[in-house]
PDB file of C-alpha atoms and ligand atoms in Angstrom:
ATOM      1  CA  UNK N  49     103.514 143.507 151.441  1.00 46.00           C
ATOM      2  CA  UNK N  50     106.067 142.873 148.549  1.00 48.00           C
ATOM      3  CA  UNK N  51     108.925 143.490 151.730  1.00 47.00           C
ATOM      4  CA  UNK N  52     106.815 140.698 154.009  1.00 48.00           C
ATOM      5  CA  UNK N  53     106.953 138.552 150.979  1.00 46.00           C
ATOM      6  CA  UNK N  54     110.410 138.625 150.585  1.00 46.00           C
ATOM      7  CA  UNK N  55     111.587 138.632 153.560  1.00 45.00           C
ATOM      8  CA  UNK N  56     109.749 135.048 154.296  1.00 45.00           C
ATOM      9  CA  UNK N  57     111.393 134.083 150.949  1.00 45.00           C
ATOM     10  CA  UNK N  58     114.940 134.681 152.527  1.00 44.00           C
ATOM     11  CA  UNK N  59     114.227 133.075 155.840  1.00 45.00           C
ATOM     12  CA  UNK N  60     113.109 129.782 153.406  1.00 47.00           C
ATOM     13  CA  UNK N  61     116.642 129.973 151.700  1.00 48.00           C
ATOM     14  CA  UNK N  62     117.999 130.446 154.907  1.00 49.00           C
ATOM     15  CA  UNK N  63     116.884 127.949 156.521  1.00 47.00           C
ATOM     16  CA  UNK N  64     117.387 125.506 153.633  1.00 56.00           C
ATOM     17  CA  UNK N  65     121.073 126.214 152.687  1.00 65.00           C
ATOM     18  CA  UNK N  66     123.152 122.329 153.403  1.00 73.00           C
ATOM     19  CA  UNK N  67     125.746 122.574 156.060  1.00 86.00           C
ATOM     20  CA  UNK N  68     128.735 122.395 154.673  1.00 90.00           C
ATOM     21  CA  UNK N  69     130.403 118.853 154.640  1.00 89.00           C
ATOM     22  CA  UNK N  70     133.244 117.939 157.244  1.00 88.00           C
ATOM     23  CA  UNK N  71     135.755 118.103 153.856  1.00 90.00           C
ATOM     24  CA  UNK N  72     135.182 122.241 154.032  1.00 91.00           C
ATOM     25  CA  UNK N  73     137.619 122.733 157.024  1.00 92.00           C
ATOM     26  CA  UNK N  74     135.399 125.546 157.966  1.00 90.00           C
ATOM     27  CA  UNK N  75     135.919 127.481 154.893  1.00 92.00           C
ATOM     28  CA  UNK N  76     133.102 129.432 153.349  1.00 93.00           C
ATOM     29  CA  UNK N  77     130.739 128.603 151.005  1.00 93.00           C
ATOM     30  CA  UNK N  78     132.463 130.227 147.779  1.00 93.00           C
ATOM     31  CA  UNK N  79     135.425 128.865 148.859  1.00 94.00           C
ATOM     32  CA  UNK N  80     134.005 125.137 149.322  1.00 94.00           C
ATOM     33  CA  UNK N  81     132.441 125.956 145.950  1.00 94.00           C
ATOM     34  CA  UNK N  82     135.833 126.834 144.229  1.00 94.00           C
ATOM     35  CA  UNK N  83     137.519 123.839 146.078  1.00 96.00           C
ATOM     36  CA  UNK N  84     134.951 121.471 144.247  1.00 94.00           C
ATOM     37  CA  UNK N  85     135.344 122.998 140.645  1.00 94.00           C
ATOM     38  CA  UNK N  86     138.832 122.540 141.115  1.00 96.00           C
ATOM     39  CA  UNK N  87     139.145 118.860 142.273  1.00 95.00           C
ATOM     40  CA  UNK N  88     136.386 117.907 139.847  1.00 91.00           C
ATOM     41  CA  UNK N  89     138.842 119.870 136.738  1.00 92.00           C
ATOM     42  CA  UNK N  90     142.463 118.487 138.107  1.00 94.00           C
ATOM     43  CA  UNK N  91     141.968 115.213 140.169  1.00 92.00           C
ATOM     44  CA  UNK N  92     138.662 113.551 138.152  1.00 84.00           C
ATOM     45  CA  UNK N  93     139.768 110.155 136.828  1.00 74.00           C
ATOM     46  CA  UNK N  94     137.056 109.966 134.379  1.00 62.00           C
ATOM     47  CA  UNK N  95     135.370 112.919 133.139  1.00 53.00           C
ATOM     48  CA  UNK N  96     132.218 111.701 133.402  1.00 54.00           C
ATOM     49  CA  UNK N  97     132.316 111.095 137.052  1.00 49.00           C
ATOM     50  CA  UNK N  98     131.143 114.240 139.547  1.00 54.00           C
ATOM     51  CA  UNK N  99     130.354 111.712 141.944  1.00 54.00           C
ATOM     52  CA  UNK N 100     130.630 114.192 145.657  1.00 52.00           C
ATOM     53  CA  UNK N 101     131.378 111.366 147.546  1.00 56.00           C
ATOM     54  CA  UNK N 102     134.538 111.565 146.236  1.00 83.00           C
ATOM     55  CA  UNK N 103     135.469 114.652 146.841  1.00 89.00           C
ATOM     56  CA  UNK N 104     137.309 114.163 149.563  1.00 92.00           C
ATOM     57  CA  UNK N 105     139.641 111.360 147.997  1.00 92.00           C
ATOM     58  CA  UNK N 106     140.274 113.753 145.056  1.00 94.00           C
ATOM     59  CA  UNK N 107     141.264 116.228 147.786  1.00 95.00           C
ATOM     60  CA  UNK N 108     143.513 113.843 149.858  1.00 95.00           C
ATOM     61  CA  UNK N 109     144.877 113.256 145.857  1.00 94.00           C
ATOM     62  CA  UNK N 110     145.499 116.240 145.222  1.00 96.00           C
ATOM     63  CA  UNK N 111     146.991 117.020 148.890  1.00 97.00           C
ATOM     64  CA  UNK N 112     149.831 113.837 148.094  1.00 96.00           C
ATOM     65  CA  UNK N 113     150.401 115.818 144.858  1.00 96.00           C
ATOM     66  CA  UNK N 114     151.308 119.112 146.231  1.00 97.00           C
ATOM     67  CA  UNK N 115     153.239 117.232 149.282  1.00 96.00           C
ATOM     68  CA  UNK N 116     150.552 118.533 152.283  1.00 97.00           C
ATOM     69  CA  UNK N 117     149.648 116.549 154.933  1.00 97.00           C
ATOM     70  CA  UNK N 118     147.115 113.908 153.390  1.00 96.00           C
ATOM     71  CA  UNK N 119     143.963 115.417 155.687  1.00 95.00           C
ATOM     72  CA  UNK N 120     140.933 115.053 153.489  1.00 95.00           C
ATOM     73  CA  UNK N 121     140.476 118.510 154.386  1.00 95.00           C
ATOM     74  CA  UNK N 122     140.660 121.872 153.305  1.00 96.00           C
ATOM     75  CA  UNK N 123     143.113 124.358 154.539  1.00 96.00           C
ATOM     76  CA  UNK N 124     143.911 127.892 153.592  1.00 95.00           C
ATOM     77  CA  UNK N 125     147.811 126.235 152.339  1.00 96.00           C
ATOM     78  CA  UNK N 126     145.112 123.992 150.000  1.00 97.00           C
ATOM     79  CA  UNK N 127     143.142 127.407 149.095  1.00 97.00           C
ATOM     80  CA  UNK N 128     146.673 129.075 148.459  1.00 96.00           C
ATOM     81  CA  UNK N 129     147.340 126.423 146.052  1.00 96.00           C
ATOM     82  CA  UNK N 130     144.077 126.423 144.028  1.00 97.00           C
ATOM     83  CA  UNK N 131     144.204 129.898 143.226  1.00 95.00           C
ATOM     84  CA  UNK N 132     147.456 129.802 141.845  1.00 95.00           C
ATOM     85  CA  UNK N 133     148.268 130.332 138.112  1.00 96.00           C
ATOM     86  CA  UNK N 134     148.384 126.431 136.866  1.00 97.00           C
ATOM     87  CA  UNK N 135     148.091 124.434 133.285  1.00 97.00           C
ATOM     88  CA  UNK N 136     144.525 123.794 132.500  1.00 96.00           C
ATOM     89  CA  UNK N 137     145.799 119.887 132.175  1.00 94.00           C
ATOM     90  CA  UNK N 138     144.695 117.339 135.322  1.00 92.00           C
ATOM     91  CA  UNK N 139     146.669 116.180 137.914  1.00 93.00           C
ATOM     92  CA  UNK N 140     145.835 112.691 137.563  1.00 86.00           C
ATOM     93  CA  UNK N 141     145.998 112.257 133.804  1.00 67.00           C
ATOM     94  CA  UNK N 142     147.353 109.248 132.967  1.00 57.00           C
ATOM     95  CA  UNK N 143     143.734 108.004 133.691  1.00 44.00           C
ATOM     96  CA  UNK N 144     141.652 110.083 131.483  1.00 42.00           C
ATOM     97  CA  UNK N 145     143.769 112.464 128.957  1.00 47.00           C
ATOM     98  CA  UNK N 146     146.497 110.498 127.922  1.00 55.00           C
ATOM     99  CA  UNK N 147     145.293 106.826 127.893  1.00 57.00           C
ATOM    100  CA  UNK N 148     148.501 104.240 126.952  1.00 68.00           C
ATOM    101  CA  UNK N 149     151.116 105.960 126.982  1.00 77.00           C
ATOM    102  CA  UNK N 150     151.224 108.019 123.498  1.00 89.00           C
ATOM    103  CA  UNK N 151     154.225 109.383 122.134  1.00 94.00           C
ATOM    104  CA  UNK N 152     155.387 109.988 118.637  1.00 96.00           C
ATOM    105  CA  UNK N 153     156.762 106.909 116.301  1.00 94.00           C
ATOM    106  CA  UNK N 154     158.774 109.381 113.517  1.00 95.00           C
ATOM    107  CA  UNK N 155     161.904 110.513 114.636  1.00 94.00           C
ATOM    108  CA  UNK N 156     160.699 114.336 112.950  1.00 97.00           C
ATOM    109  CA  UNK N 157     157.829 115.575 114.586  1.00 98.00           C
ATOM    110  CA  UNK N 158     156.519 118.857 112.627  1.00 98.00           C
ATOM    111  CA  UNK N 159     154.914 122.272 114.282  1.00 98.00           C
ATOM    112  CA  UNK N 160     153.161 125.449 113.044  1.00 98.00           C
ATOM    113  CA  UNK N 161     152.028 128.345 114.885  1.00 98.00           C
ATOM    114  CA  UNK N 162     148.276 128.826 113.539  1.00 96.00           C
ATOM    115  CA  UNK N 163     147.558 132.416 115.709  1.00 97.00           C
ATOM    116  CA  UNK N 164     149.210 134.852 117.532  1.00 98.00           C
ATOM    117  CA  UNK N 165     149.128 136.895 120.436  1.00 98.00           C
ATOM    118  CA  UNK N 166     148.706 140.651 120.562  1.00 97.00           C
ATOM    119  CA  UNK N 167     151.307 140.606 123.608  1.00 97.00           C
ATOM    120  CA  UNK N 168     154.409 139.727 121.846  1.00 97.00           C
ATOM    121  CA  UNK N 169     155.546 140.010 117.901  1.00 97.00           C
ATOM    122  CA  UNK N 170     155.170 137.189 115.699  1.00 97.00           C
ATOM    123  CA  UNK N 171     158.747 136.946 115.646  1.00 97.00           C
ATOM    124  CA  UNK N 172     159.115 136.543 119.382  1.00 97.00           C
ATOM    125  CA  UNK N 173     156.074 134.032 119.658  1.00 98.00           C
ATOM    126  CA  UNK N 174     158.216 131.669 116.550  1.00 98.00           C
ATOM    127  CA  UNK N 175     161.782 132.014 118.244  1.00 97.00           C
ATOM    128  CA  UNK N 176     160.123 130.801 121.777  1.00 96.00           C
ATOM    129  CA  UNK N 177     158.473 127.846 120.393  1.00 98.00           C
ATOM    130  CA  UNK N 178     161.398 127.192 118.463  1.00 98.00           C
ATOM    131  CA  UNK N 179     163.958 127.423 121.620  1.00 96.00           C
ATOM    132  CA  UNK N 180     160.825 125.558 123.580  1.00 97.00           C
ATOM    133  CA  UNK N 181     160.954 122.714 121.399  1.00 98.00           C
ATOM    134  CA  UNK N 182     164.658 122.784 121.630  1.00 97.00           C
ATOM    135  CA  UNK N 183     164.914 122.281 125.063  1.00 97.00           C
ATOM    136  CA  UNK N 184     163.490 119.015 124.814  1.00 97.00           C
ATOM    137  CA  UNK N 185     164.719 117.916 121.765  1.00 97.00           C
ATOM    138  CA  UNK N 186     168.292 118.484 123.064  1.00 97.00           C
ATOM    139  CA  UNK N 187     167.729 115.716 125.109  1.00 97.00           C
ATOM    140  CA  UNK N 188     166.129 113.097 122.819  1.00 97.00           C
ATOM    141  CA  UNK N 189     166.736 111.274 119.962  1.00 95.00           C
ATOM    142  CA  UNK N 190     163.485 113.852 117.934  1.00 96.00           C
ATOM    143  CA  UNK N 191     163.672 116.147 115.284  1.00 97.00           C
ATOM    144  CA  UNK N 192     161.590 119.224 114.945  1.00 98.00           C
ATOM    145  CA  UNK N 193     160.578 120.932 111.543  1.00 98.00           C
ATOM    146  CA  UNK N 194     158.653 124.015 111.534  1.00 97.00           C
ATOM    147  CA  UNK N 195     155.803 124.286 108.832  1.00 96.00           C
ATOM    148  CA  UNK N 196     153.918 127.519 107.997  1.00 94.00           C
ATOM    149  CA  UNK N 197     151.561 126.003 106.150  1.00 90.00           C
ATOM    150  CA  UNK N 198     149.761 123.017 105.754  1.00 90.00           C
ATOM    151  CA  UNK N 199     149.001 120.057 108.061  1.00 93.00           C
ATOM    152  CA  UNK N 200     151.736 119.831 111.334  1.00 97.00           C
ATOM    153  CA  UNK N 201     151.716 117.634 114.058  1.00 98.00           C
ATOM    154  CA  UNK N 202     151.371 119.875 116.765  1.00 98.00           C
ATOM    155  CA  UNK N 203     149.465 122.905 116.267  1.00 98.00           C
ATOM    156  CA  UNK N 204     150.568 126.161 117.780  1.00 98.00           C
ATOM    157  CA  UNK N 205     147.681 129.047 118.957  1.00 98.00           C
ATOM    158  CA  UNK N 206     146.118 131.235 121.273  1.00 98.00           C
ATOM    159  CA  UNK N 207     142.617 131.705 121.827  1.00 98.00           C
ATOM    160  CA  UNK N 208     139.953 133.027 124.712  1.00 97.00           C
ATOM    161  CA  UNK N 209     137.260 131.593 126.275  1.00 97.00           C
ATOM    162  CA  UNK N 210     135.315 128.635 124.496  1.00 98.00           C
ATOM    163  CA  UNK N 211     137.888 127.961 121.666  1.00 97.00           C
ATOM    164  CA  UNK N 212     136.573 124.670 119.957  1.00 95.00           C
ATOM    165  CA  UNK N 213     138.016 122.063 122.286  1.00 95.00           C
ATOM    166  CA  UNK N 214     135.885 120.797 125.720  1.00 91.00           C
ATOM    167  CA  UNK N 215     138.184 123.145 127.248  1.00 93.00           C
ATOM    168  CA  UNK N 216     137.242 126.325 127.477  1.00 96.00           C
ATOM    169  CA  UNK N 217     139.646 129.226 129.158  1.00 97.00           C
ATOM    170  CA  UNK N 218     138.784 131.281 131.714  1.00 95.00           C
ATOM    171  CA  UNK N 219     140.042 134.396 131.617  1.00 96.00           C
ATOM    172  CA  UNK N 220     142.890 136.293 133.107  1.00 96.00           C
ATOM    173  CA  UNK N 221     144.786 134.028 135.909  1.00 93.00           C
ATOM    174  CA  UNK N 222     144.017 130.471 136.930  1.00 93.00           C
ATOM    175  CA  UNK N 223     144.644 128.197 133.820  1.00 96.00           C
ATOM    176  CA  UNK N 224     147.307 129.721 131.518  1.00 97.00           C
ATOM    177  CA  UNK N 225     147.503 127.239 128.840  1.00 98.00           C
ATOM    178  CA  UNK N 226     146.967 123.340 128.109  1.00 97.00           C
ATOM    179  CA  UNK N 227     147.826 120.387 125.383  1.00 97.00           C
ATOM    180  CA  UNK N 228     147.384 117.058 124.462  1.00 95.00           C
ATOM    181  CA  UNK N 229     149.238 114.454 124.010  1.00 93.00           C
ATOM    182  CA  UNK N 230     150.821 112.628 121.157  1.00 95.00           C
ATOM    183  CA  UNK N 231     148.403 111.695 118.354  1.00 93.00           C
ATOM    184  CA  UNK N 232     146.331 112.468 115.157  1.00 93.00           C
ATOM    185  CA  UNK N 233     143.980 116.115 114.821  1.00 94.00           C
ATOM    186  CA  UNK N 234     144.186 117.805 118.162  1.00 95.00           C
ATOM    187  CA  UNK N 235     146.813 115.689 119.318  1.00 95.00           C
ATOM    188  CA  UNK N 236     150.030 117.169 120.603  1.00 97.00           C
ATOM    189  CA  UNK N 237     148.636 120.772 119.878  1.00 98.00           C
ATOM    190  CA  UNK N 238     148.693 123.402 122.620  1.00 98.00           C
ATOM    191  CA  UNK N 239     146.792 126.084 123.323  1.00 98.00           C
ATOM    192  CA  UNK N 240     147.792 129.171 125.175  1.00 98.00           C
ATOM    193  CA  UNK N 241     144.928 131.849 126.847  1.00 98.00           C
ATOM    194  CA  UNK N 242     145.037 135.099 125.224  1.00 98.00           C
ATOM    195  CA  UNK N 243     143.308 136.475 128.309  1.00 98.00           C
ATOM    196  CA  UNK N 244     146.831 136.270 129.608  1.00 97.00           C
ATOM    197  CA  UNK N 245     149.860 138.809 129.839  1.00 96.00           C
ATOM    198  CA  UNK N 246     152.407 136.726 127.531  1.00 96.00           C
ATOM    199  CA  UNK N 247     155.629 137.915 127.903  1.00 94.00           C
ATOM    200  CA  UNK N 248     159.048 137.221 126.898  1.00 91.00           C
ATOM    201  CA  UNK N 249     160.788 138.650 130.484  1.00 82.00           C
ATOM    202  CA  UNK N 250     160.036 137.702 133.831  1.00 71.00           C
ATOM    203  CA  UNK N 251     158.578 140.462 135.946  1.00 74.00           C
ATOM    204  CA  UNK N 252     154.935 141.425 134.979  1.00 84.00           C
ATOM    205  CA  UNK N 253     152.708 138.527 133.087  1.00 91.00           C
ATOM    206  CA  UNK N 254     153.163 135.044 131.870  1.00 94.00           C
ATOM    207  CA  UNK N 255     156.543 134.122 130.649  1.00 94.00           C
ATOM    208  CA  UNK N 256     155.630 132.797 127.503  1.00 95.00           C
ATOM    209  CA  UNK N 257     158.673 130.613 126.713  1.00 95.00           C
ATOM    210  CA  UNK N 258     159.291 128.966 129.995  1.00 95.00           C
ATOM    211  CA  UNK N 259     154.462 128.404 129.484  1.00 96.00           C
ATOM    212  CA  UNK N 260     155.152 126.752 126.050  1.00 97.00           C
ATOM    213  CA  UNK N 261     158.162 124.681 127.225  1.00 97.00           C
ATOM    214  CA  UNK N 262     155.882 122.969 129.465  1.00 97.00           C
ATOM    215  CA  UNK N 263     153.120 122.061 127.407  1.00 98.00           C
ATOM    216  CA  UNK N 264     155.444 121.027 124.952  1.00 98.00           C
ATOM    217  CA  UNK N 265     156.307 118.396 127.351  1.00 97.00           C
ATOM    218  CA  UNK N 266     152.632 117.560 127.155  1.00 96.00           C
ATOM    219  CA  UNK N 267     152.669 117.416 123.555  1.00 97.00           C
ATOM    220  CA  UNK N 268     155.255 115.087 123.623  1.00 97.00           C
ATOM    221  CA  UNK N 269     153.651 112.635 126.221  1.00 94.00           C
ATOM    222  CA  UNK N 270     154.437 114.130 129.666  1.00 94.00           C
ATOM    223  CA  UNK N 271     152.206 114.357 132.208  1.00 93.00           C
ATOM    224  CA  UNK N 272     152.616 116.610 135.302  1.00 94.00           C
ATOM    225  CA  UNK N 273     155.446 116.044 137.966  1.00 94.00           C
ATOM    226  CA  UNK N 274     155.101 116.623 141.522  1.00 94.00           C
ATOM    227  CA  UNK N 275     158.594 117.788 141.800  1.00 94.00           C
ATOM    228  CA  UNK N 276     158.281 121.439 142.487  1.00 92.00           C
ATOM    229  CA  UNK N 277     161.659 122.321 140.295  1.00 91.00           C
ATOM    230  CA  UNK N 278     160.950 120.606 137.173  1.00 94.00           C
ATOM    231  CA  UNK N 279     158.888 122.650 134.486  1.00 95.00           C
ATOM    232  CA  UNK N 280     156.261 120.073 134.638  1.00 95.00           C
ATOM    233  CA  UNK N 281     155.121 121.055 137.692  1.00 95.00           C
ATOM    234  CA  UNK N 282     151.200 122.079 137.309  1.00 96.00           C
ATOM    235  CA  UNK N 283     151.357 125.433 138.800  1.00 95.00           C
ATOM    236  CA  UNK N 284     152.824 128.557 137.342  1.00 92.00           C
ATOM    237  CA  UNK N 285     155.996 130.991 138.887  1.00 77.00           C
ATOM    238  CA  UNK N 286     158.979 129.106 139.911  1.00 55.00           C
ATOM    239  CA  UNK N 287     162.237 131.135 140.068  1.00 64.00           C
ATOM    240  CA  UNK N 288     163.283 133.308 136.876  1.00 73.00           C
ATOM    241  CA  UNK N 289     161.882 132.085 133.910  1.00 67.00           C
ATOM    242  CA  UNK N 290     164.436 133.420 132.181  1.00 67.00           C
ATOM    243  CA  UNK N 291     167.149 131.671 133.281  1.00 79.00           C
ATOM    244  CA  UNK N 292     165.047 128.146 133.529  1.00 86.00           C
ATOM    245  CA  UNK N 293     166.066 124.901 132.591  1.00 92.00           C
ATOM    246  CA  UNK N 294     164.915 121.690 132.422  1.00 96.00           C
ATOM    247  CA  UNK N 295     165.555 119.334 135.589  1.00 95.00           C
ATOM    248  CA  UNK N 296     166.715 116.029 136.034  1.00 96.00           C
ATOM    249  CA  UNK N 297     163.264 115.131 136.995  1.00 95.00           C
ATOM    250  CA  UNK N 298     161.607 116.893 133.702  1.00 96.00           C
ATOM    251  CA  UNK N 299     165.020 114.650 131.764  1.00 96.00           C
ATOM    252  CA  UNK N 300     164.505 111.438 133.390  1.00 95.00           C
ATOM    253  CA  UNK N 301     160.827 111.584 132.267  1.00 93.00           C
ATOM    254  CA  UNK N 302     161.353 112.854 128.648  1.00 95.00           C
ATOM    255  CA  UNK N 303     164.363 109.972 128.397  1.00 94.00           C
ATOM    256  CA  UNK N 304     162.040 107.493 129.713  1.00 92.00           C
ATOM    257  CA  UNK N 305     159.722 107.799 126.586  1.00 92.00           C
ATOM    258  CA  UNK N 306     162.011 108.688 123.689  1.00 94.00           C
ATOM    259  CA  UNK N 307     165.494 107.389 124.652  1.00 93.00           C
ATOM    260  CA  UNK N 308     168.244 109.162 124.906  1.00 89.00           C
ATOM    261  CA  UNK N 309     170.358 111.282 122.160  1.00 82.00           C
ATOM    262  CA  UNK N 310     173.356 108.417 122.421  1.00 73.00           C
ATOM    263  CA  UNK N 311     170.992 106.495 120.991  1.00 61.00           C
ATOM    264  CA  UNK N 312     170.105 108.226 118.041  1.00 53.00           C
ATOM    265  CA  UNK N 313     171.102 106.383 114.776  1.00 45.00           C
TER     266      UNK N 313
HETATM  267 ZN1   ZN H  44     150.572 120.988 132.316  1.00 81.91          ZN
HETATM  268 ZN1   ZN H  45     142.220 124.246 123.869  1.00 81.91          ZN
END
């Protein structure tokens, strides 16, 4: 009886599962699924909005952003992308993070590292941030002064899962890290996964220097390039991380906020 029972059960589900919209591109269900979560995370203008009808402008978005052809469709190159290791910041972000164009107004911007990683000594984790930061700063007129205690402008940590922000991490892989731009509390702090492999080389895990350097372009006001060689490119794994450097792109776009260093008085 109980096997009768449920078998009518699955031929109800069955026969009541949607077809999967044109957008799918004849991809599975799990994958339209993951598509979805993605768009609505990365290419949502406001955060409010999970409006499906949009779904397939978000994915024609995101398909200019990566430099596909602009289908409306999914693909398995569009799949490829989505699973890749990325920042946990969106794609389209000068419409809902980082409203106006915030940067800082003091020409020393302070930093502390609030928590640590198990992956790499405390020493390691404060000469990376302190080389990260130096990257940039080398090219703009901005000081950086390291604090251990007390209140800093940008906030240094790493945390798992739900971590006291609206976004949560999710484990090893996907999003790797995120921050927010210039401003007061949670501004400018970044956040790194600890469900991650940090690592100061380049072969297994998560370079951890080459992570922070780009959301400390975040926490300075940048949002994500679509130039596949600069470091604020959203996904993760670009040559040697070792031997990375900013790019002209990455310059131009720091420069363009802050000025210069000829300028610096
Ligand atoms: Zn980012
Ligand atoms: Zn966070």
């Amino acid at each position: 009886m109980w096997v009768a029972v449920l078998g009518v059960l699955c031929l109800l589900t069955n026969s009541l599962a949607l077809p999967l919209p044109p957008e799918a591109g004849g991809m599975n269900e799990q994958q339209w699924k993951q598509a979805q979560d993605y768009l609505q995370r990365f290419y949502s203008r406001d955060s409010n909005a999970r409006d499906d009808n949009s779904l397939r402008d978000k994915l024609k978005e995101m398909q200019k952003f990566f430099s596909l052809p602009i289908t409306g469709i999914l693909s398995s190159r569009v799949m490829e992308i989505m699973q890749k290791s990325r920042c946990g910041v969106p794609d389209v972000l000068e419409y809902s993070l980082f409203p106006g164009h915030p940067k800082w107004t003091s020409k020393v911007v302070t930093y502390r590292v609030d928590s640590y990683t198990r992956d790499l000594s405390r020493s390691t984790v404060d000469r990376l941030v302190t080389k990260a930061l130096k990257i940039w700063g080398n090219e703009i007129p901005l000081k950086f002064r390291r604090f251990n205690w007390g209140k800093a402008d940008i906030k240094i940590g790493f945390a798992r899962g739900a971590h006291g922000d609206i976004y949560p991490f999710d484990g090893p892989g996907n999003t790797l890290a995120h921050a927010f731009a210039p401003g007061k509390d949670i501004g400018g702090d970044a956040h790194f996964d600890e469900d991650e492999r940090w690592t100061d080389g380049s072969k297994i895990g998560i370079n951890f220097l080459y992570t922070a350097t780009h959301e400390f372009g975040h926490s300075l006001g940048l949002g994500h390039s679509t130039n596949p060689n600069a470091v604020m490119f959203p996904t993760y794994g670009v040559g040697d991380p070792k031997t990375f450097k900013l790019s002209q792109d990455d310059i131009r776009g720091i420069q363009r906020i802050y000025g210069n260093v000829y300028n610096f008085k």
